[in-house]
C-alpha positions as a LaTeX table, in Angstrom:
\begin{tabular}{lrrr}
\hline
Residue & $x$ (\AA) & $y$ (\AA) & $z$ (\AA) \\
\hline
Met1 & $-20.53$ & 25.45 & 34.74 \\
Lys2 & $-23.24$ & 26.24 & 32.25 \\
Thr3 & $-20.90$ & 28.62 & 30.38 \\
Ser4 & $-18.18$ & 26.00 & 29.88 \\
Val5 & $-20.71$ & 23.53 & 28.48 \\
Gln6 & $-21.88$ & 26.19 & 26.04 \\
Val7 & $-18.29$ & 26.97 & 25.01 \\
Val8 & $-17.50$ & 23.28 & 24.48 \\
Ser9 & $-20.74$ & 22.83 & 22.52 \\
Lys10 & $-19.93$ & 25.79 & 20.27 \\
Leu11 & $-16.37$ & 24.56 & 19.81 \\
Ile12 & $-17.63$ & 21.12 & 18.76 \\
Thr13 & $-20.06$ & 22.73 & 16.33 \\
Ile14 & $-17.29$ & 24.88 & 14.79 \\
Leu15 & $-14.98$ & 21.87 & 14.46 \\
Phe16 & $-17.77$ & 19.84 & 12.86 \\
Leu17 & $-18.47$ & 22.62 & 10.33 \\
Phe18 & $-14.77$ & 22.94 & 9.54 \\
Tyr19 & $-14.47$ & 19.18 & 9.03 \\
Ser20 & $-17.56$ & 19.16 & 6.79 \\
Cys21 & $-16.19$ & 21.97 & 4.62 \\
Phe22 & $-12.77$ & 20.33 & 4.43 \\
Ser23 & $-14.31$ & 16.98 & 3.44 \\
Thr24 & $-16.43$ & 18.62 & 0.74 \\
Val25 & $-13.42$ & 20.41 & $-0.76$ \\
Lys26 & $-11.35$ & 17.19 & $-0.78$ \\
Ala27 & $-14.22$ & 15.27 & $-2.40$ \\
Gln28 & $-14.47$ & 17.91 & $-5.14$ \\
Glu29 & $-10.71$ & 17.77 & $-5.74$ \\
Asn30 & $-10.92$ & 14.01 & $-6.26$ \\
Asn31 & $-14.11$ & 14.14 & $-8.33$ \\
Gly32 & $-12.85$ & 11.56 & $-10.79$ \\
Asn33 & $-9.94$ & 13.70 & $-11.95$ \\
Glu34 & $-7.41$ & 11.60 & $-10.12$ \\
Tyr35 & $-7.28$ & 7.92 & $-10.74$ \\
Val36 & $-6.06$ & 6.12 & $-7.66$ \\
Gly37 & $-4.02$ & 3.05 & $-8.49$ \\
Gln38 & $-2.03$ & 1.96 & $-11.47$ \\
Leu39 & $-3.38$ & 3.34 & $-14.73$ \\
Pro40 & $-4.40$ & 0.51 & $-17.09$ \\
Glu41 & $-1.79$ & 0.03 & $-19.84$ \\
Glu42 & $-4.45$ & $-0.20$ & $-22.55$ \\
Ile43 & $-5.73$ & 3.29 & $-21.70$ \\
Ile44 & $-2.19$ & 4.70 & $-21.66$ \\
Ser45 & $-1.28$ & 3.06 & $-24.96$ \\
Gln46 & $-4.43$ & 4.06 & $-26.80$ \\
Ser47 & $-4.28$ & 7.62 & $-25.44$ \\
Leu48 & $-0.62$ & 8.26 & $-26.31$ \\
Ser49 & $-0.90$ & 6.79 & $-29.80$ \\
Asn50 & $-4.31$ & 8.26 & $-30.65$ \\
Thr51 & $-4.26$ & 9.42 & $-34.29$ \\
His52 & $-6.58$ & 12.39 & $-33.64$ \\
Leu53 & $-4.10$ & 13.73 & $-31.08$ \\
Trp54 & $-1.22$ & 13.54 & $-33.55$ \\
Glu55 & $-3.15$ & 14.75 & $-36.66$ \\
Glu56 & $-2.72$ & 18.49 & $-36.18$ \\
Ser57 & 0.91 & 18.35 & $-35.11$ \\
Ser58 & 3.81 & 18.37 & $-37.54$ \\
Leu59 & 4.95 & 15.07 & $-36.03$ \\
Ser60 & 3.95 & 11.49 & $-36.50$ \\
Phe61 & 3.77 & 8.92 & $-33.76$ \\
Asn62 & 6.31 & 6.78 & $-35.62$ \\
Ala63 & 8.86 & 9.63 & $-35.76$ \\
Val64 & 9.38 & 9.90 & $-31.99$ \\
Ser65 & 11.65 & 7.56 & $-30.07$ \\
Ser66 & 10.30 & 8.15 & $-26.53$ \\
Leu67 & 6.93 & 9.20 & $-25.13$ \\
Tyr68 & 7.40 & 11.78 & $-22.38$ \\
Val69 & 4.49 & 12.17 & $-19.96$ \\
Leu70 & 4.36 & 15.18 & $-17.64$ \\
Asn71 & 3.55 & 14.13 & $-14.09$ \\
His72 & 1.47 & 17.16 & $-13.25$ \\
Gly73 & $-2.17$ & 17.70 & $-12.33$ \\
Val74 & $-3.24$ & 14.08 & $-12.27$ \\
Glu75 & $-0.94$ & 11.92 & $-10.16$ \\
Leu76 & 0.17 & 9.03 & $-12.35$ \\
Asp77 & 1.18 & 5.55 & $-11.29$ \\
Leu78 & 2.55 & 4.08 & $-14.50$ \\
Pro79 & 3.64 & 0.46 & $-14.82$ \\
Thr80 & 7.41 & $-0.06$ & $-14.62$ \\
Asn81 & 9.25 & $-0.25$ & $-17.97$ \\
Leu82 & 6.09 & 0.65 & $-19.87$ \\
Glu83 & 6.40 & 0.77 & $-23.67$ \\
Val84 & 3.87 & 1.76 & $-26.31$ \\
Ser85 & 4.58 & 0.29 & $-29.75$ \\
Gly86 & 8.21 & $-0.28$ & $-28.70$ \\
Lys87 & 8.68 & 3.32 & $-27.44$ \\
Pro88 & 9.53 & 3.79 & $-23.76$ \\
Val89 & 7.07 & 5.89 & $-21.74$ \\
Val90 & 9.08 & 8.29 & $-19.58$ \\
Leu91 & 7.49 & 10.15 & $-16.68$ \\
Ile92 & 8.86 & 13.71 & $-16.36$ \\
Asn93 & 8.38 & 16.63 & $-13.99$ \\
Lys94 & 7.82 & 20.28 & $-14.92$ \\
Gly95 & 11.51 & 21.00 & $-14.33$ \\
Asp96 & 12.45 & 18.44 & $-16.98$ \\
Ile97 & 10.60 & 20.17 & $-19.84$ \\
Gly98 & 13.54 & 22.46 & $-20.64$ \\
Thr99 & 15.89 & 19.50 & $-21.06$ \\
Leu100 & 13.64 & 17.89 & $-23.69$ \\
Gly101 & 14.60 & 20.41 & $-26.36$ \\
Asn102 & 11.85 & 20.31 & $-28.94$ \\
Ser103 & 10.66 & 16.77 & $-28.14$ \\
Pro104 & 6.92 & 16.47 & $-27.66$ \\
Tyr105 & 5.41 & 15.59 & $-24.31$ \\
Phe106 & 1.97 & 14.61 & $-23.02$ \\
Leu107 & $-0.19$ & 15.72 & $-20.13$ \\
Phe108 & $-3.06$ & 13.61 & $-18.81$ \\
His109 & $-5.37$ & 16.46 & $-17.80$ \\
Thr110 & $-8.40$ & 14.41 & $-16.77$ \\
Leu111 & $-8.83$ & 10.76 & $-15.84$ \\
Lys112 & $-12.20$ & 9.43 & $-14.78$ \\
Ile113 & $-12.05$ & 5.68 & $-14.52$ \\
Asp114 & $-14.43$ & 3.24 & $-12.89$ \\
Glu115 & $-15.01$ & $-0.48$ & $-13.30$ \\
Val116 & $-16.60$ & $-0.34$ & $-16.78$ \\
Lys117 & $-15.94$ & 3.06 & $-18.35$ \\
Ala118 & $-13.27$ & 5.72 & $-18.54$ \\
Phe119 & $-12.87$ & 9.29 & $-19.76$ \\
Val120 & $-9.45$ & 10.73 & $-20.63$ \\
Arg121 & $-8.51$ & 14.27 & $-21.67$ \\
Ile122 & $-4.91$ & 14.26 & $-22.86$ \\
Tyr123 & $-2.74$ & 17.06 & $-24.27$ \\
Leu124 & 0.18 & 16.78 & $-26.69$ \\
Ser125 & 2.66 & 19.66 & $-26.47$ \\
Tyr126 & 5.08 & 19.97 & $-29.39$ \\
Asp127 & 7.41 & 22.45 & $-31.09$ \\
Val128 & 6.46 & 24.46 & $-34.20$ \\
Asn129 & 9.20 & 26.77 & $-35.46$ \\
Gly130 & 10.58 & 27.31 & $-31.96$ \\
Glu131 & 7.15 & 27.90 & $-30.38$ \\
Arg132 & 5.16 & 25.41 & $-28.29$ \\
Ala133 & 1.80 & 24.30 & $-29.62$ \\
Thr134 & $-0.73$ & 22.04 & $-27.95$ \\
Asn135 & $-3.42$ & 19.63 & $-29.16$ \\
Asn136 & $-5.84$ & 17.74 & $-27.02$ \\
Val137 & $-8.41$ & 14.99 & $-27.37$ \\
Glu138 & $-11.15$ & 13.63 & $-25.16$ \\
Leu139 & $-11.40$ & 9.86 & $-25.23$ \\
Asn140 & $-14.13$ & 7.59 & $-23.94$ \\
Phe141 & $-13.33$ & 3.97 & $-23.12$ \\
Leu142 & $-15.49$ & 0.99 & $-22.28$ \\
Lys143 & $-14.20$ & $-2.10$ & $-20.54$ \\
Thr144 & $-15.17$ & $-5.19$ & $-22.50$ \\
Gln145 & $-14.23$ & $-8.83$ & $-22.25$ \\
Asn146 & $-11.29$ & $-7.92$ & $-24.52$ \\
Gly147 & $-10.07$ & $-5.13$ & $-22.22$ \\
Trp148 & $-10.34$ & $-1.35$ & $-22.54$ \\
Glu149 & $-11.62$ & $-0.20$ & $-25.94$ \\
Leu150 & $-12.24$ & 3.26 & $-27.37$ \\
Ser151 & $-15.90$ & 4.15 & $-27.59$ \\
Asn152 & $-17.72$ & 6.79 & $-29.64$ \\
Asn153 & $-20.41$ & 7.04 & $-26.99$ \\
Gln154 & $-20.46$ & 9.81 & $-24.41$ \\
Leu155 & $-20.13$ & 8.56 & $-20.85$ \\
\hline
\end{tabular}
């Protein structure tokens, strides 16, 4: 009888340790890098049209007809029929990249959003003489009475 109680006690301890480790790993995976819920349109718009992101590329924001966003890494919940400056925002998967030809596409690498501030790291991948090049920017946002606005301050 005493042996079965010891076995059950050890089993409970092992299960508790496993659960604790699993919970810690899941918490680290969701350490602000995944925004749960619909991404605010102001953050999407200001990120995709950010002049610093486009500066080093051979393209201009006005020259593209659609804004392709790779749904990879950070799970995105974009508003339906979203447009930025009249350009449709199209969510694509990794398998769709080959069908884009040399059209640029974006990747939201990091999203840390809370009630009053946000941090975004976004990449722009584009074609230069048949080779892919990538630019990225890190953007800080503050939520004001006017909505989400870019901030020069570190969060």
